[in-house]
Coordinates of C-alpha atoms and ligand atoms in Angstrom, one line a residue:
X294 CA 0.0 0.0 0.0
X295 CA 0.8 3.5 -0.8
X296 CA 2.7 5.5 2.0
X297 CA 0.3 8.1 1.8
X298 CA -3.2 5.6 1.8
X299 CA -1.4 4.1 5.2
X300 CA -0.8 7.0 6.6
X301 CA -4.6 8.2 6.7
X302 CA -5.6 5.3 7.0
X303 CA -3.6 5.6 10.6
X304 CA -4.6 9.0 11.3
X305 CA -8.7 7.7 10.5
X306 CA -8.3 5.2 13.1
X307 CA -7.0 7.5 15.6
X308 CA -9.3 9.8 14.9
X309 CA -6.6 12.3 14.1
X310 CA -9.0 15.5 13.0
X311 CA -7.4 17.0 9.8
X312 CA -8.4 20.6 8.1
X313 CA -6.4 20.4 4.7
X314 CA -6.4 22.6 1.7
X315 CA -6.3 22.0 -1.9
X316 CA -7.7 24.0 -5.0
X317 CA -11.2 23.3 -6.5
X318 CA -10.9 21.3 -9.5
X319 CA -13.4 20.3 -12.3
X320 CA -14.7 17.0 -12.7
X321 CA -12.3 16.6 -15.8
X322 CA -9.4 18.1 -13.9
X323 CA -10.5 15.2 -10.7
X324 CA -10.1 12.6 -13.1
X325 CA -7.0 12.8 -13.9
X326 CA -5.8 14.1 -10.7
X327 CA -6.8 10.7 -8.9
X328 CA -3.5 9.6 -6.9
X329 CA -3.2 5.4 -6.6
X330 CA -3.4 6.7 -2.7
X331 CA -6.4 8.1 -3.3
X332 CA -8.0 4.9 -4.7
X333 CA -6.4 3.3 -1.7
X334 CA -8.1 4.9 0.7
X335 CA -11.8 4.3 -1.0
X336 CA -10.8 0.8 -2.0
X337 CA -10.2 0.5 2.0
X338 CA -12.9 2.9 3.5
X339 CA -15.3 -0.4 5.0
X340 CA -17.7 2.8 6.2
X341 CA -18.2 3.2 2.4
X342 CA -17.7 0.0 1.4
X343 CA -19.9 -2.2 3.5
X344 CA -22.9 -0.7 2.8
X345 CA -22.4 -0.7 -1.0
X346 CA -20.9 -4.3 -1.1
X347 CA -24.8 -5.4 0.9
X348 CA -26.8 -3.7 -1.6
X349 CA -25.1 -5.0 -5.2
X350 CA -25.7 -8.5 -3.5
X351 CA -29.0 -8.1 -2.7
X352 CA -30.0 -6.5 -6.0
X353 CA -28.2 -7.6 -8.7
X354 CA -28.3 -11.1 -9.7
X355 CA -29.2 -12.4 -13.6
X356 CA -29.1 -8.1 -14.1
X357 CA -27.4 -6.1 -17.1
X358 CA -24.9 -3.4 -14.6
X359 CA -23.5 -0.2 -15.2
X360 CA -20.5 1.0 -13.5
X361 CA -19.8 4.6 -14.0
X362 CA -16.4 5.6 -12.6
X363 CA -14.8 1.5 -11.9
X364 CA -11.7 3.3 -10.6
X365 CA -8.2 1.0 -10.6
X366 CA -9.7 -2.8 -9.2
X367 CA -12.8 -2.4 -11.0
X368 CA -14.0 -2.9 -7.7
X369 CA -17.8 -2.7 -7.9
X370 CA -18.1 -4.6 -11.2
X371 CA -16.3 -7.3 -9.7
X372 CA -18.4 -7.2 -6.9
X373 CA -21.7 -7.4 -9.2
X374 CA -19.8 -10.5 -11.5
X375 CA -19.7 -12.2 -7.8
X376 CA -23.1 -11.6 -6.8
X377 CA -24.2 -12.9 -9.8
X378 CA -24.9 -10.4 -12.2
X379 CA -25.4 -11.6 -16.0
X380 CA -23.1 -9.0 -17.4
X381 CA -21.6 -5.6 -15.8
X382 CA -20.1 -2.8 -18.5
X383 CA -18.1 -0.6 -16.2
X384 CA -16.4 2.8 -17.7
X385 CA -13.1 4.2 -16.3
X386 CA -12.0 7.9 -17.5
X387 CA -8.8 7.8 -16.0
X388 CA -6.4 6.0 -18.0
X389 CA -3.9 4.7 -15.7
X390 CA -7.0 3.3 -13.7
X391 CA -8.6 1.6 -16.5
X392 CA -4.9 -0.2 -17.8
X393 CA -5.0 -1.2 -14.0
X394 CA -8.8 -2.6 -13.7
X395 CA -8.2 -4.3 -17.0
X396 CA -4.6 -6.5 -16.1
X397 CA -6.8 -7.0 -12.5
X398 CA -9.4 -8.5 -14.6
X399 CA -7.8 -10.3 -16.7
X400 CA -5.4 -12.0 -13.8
X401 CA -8.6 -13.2 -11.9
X402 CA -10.1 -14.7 -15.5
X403 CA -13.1 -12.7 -14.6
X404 CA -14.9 -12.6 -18.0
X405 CA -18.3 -11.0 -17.7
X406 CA -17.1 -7.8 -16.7
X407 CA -16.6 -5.5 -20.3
X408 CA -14.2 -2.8 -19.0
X409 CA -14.5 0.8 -21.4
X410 CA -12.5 3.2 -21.3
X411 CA -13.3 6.9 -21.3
X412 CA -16.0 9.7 -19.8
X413 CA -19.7 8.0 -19.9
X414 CA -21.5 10.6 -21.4
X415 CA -18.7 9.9 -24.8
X416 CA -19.6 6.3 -25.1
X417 CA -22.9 4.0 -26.4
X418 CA -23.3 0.5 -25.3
X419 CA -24.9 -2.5 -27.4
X420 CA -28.0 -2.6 -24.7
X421 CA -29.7 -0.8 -22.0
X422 CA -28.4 -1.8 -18.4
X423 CA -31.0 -2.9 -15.4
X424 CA -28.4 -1.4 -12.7
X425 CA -27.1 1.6 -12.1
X426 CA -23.6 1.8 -9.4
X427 CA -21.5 4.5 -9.4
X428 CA -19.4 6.9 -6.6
X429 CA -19.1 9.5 -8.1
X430 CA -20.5 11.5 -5.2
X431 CA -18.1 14.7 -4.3
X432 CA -17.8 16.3 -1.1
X433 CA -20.7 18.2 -1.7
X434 CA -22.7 15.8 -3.7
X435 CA -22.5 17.2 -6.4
X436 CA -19.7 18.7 -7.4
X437 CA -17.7 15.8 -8.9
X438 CA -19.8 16.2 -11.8
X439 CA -22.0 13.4 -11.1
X440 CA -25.6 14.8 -12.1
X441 CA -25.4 15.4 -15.6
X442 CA -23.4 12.0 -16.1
X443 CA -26.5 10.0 -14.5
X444 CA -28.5 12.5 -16.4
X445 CA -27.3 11.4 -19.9
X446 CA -27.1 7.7 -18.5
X447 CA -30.7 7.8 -17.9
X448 CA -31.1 9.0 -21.4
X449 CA -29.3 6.7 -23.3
X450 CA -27.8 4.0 -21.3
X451 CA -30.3 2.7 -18.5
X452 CA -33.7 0.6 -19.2
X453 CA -36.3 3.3 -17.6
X454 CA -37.1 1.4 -14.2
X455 CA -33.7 0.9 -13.9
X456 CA -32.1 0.6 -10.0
X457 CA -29.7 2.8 -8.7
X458 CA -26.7 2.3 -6.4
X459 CA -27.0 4.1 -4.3
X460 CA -31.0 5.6 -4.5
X461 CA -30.1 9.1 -2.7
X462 CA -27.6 11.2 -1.8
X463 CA -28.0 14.3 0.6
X464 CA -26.0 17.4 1.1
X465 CA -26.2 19.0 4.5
X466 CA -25.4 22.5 5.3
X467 CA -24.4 23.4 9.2
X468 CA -23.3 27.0 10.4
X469 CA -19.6 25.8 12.4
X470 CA -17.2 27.6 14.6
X471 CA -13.6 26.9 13.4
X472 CA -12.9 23.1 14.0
X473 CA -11.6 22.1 17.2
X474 CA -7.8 20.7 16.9
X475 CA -5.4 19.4 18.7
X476 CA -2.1 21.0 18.9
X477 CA -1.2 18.1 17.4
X478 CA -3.6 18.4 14.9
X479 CA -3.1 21.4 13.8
X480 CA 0.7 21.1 13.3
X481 CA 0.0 18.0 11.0
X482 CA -2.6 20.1 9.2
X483 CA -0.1 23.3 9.0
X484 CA 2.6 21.3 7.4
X485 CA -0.1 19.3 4.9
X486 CA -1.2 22.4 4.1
X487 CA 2.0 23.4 2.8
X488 CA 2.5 26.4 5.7
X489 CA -0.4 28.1 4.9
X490 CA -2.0 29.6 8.1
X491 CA -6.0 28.6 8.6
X492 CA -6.7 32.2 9.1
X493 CA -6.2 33.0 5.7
X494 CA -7.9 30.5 4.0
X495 CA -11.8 30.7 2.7
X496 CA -12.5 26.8 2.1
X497 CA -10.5 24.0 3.7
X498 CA -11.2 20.3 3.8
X499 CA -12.0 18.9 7.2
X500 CA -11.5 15.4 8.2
X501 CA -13.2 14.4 11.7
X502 CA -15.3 17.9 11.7
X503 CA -15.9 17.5 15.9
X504 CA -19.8 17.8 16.8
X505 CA -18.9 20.5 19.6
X506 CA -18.2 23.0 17.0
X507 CA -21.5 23.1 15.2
X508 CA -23.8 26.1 16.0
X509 CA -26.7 24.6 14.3
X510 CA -28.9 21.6 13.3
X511 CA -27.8 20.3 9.7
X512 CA -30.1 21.5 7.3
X513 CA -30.5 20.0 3.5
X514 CA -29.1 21.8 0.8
X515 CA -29.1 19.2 -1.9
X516 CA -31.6 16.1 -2.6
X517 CA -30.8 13.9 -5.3
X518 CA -32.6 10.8 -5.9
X519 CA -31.6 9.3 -8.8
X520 CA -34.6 7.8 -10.2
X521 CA -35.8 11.2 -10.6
X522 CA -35.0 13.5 -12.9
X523 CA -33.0 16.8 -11.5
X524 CA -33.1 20.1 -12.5
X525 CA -29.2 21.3 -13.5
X526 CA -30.1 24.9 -11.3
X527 CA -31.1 25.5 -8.3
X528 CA -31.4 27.9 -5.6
X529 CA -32.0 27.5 -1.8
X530 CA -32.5 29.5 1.1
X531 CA -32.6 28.0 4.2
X532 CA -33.4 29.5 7.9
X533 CA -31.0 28.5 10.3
X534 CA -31.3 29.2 14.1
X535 CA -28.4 29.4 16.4
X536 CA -28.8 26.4 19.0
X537 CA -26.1 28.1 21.5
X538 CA -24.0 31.3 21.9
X539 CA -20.4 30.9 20.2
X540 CA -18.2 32.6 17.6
X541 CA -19.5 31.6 14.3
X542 CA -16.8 31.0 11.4
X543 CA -18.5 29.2 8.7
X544 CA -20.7 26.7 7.3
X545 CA -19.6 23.4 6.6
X546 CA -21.3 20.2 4.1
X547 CA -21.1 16.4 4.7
X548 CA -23.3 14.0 2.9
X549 CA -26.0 11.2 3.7
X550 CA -25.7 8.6 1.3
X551 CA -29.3 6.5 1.0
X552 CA -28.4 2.5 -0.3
X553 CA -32.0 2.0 0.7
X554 CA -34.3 3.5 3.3
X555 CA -32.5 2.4 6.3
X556 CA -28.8 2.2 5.3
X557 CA -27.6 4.9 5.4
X558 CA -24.3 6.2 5.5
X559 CA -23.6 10.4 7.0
X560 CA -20.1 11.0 6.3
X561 CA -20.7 13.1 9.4
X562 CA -21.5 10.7 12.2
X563 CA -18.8 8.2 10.7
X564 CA -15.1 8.4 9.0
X565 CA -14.9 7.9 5.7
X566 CA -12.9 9.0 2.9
X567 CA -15.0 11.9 2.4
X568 CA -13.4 15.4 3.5
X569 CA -16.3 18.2 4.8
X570 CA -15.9 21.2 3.0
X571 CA -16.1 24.1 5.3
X572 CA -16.5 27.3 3.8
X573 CA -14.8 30.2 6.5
X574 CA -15.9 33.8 6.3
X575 CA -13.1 36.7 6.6
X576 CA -14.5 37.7 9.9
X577 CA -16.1 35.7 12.6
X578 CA -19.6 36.7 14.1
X579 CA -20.7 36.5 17.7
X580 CA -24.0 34.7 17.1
X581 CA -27.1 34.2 20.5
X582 CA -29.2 30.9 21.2
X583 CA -31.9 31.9 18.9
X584 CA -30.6 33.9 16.0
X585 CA -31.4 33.2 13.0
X586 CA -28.9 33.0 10.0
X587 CA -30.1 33.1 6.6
X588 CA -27.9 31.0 4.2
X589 CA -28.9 31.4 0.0
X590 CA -26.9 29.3 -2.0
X591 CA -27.2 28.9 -6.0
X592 CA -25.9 26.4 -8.3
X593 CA -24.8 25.6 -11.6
X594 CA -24.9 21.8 -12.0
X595 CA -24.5 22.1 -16.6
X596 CA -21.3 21.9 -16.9
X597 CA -18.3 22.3 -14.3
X598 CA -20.6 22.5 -11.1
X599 CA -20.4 26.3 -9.6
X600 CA -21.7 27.5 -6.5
X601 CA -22.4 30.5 -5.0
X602 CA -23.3 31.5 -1.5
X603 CA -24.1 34.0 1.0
X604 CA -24.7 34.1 4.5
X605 CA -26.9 36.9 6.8
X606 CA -27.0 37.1 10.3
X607 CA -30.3 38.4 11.0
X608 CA -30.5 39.7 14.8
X609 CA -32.0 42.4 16.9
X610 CA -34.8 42.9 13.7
X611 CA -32.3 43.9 10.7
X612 CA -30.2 41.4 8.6
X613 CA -26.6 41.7 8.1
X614 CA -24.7 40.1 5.8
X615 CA -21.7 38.3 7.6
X616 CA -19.9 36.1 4.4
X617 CA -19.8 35.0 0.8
X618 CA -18.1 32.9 -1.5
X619 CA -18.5 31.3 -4.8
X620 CA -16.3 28.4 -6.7
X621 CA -16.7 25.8 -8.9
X622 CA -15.7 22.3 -9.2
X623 CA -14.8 20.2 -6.2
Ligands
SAM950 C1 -14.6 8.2 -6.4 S1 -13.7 7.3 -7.6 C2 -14.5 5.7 -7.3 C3 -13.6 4.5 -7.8 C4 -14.2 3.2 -7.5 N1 -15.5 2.9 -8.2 C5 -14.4 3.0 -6.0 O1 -15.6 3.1 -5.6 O2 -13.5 2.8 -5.3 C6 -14.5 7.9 -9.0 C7 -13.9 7.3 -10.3 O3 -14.8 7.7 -11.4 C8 -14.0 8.1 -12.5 N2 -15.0 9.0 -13.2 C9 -15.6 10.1 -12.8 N3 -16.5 10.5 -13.7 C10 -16.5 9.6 -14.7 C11 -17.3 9.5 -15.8 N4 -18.3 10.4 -16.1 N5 -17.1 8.4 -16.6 C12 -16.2 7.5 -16.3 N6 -15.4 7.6 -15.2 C13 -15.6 8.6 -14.4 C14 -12.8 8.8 -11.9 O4 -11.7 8.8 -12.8 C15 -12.6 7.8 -10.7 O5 -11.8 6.8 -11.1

């Protein structure tokens, strides 16, 4: 295993809290940029793998599946062949992935698996498929790319009643203090961050985002299930009270991932391989029990996803906008 996968794969099991930084990147740009350590770490998250290895047994046998996004072991197609699946097309973007998935294939013999290469919305397939699997959820939902891809599956590539793996995937929005490190924690983070101080940063990636810094209840801010179809823009505005008196820094996303009605994984409430994008404001707000903040966020979900929010902190009867950011891609 990668140096890299093992080391946070250690720090996970620890619970070592992280807040990292990279830039946002497209979904074309996130394909490519895929590190083997990264696949590592998802081929090795059992938070996210359990729940998906359960449902492709129970639903796919004698079923035509479509992977979108098979990543470098192919790994859910070869978990549909397994359970039984009559034949699985799965469809890899990233080229080093794809060489990999096919020699893994081909040295386990498994031969109902037909292994494509390229993005899914470039490709046709000889006949409709019965499943859908796929993670191609971002950090927020969405913002891999993933809702125009199932989009033009739907269109072209699924039977209409086809199943989907997973059915539903949530995006929560909560208003956050800064995270609560460690001094250890935030050394590690300092360094990973390459030296950049938290202070000056407006979006960072939080691993092990603690529950004591949360100044409200997690509200919904996307809703996608997949079966339906979803509009490419949106807009919400969401009322959000204060639940205790603190210094309030930003607004952070984690995700609830729906395999069925009652498994469900919150990349909140466990570790995973998902980071929780916390989006900090230039200058913190003392916010009361009982305030209420306002936070209005639109998106763009055509082509690179874009986002754009604003936050107002509405107290003693006026409203006062406190933050705002906007950036596309993950
Ligand atoms: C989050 S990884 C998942 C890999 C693997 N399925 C797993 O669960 O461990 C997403 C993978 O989907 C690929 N990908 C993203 N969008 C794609 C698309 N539209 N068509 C094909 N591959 C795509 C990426 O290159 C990446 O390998």
């Amino acid at each position: 295993m990668h140096p890299l996968a093992r080391f946070f794969n250690y720090l996970k099991r620890i619970e070592f809290s992280l807040a990292i930084q990279r830039k946002h990147l497209s979904e074309r740009e996130q394909v490519e940029w895929y590190p083997v350590w990264m696949y590592e770490l998802m081929e090795t998250d059992e938070n996210r793998n359990r729940p998906y290895r359960d449902t492709i047994r129970e639903a796919v046998a004698g079923k035509v599946v479509l992977e979108l996004g098979t990543g470098r072991k192919a790994l859910w197609a070869v978990c549909c062949a397994r359970a039984g699946a009559r034949k699985v097309y799965a469809v890899e973007a990233n080229k080093r992935a794809y060489l990999e998935s096919r020699a893994y294939l081909k040295v386990r013999n498994i031969d109902n698996v037909h292994l494509i290469c390229g993005f899914s919305d470039k490709i046709t397939l000889p006949e409709r498929c019965e499943v859908l699997v796929h993670d191609l959820i971002g950090n927020i939902a969405s913002s891999e790319g993933m809702i125009p891809f199932i989009e033009d599956a739907k269109r072209r590539l699924l039977t209409p009643d086809a199943a989907h793996i997973p059915q539903r995937c949530v995006t929560c929005a909560v208003l956050a203090e800064d995270p609560t490190l460690t001094l250890a924690e935030r050394s590690v983070s300092y360094v990973l961050r390459g030296f950049q101080r938290l202070d000056r940063l407006p979006f960072v990636r939080v691993f092990g985002f603690r529950q004591q810094g949360a100044l409200s209840a997690p509200h919904v801010f996307e809703d996608f299930t997949f079966r339906q179809e979803q509009p490419l823009q949106r807009s919400v505005r969401l009322d959000m009270e204060i639940k205790r008196d603190g210094v309030l820094r930003g607004v952070f996303f984690f995700l609830q991932i729906y395999f069925n009605a009652t498994r469900v994984l919150s990349t909140w409430a466990s570790t995973s391989c998902w980071e929780k994008p916390f989006v900090r404001f230039k200058q913190p707000v003392r916010v009361k029990k009982g305030d209420h903040v306002e936070l209005c966020i639109q998106s763009n979900l055509s082509g690179t996803p874009s986002y754009s929010l604003q936050l107002a902190h509405q107290a003693n009867g006026s409203a006062k906008r406190i933050g705002e950011y906007a950036w596309s891609g993950d």
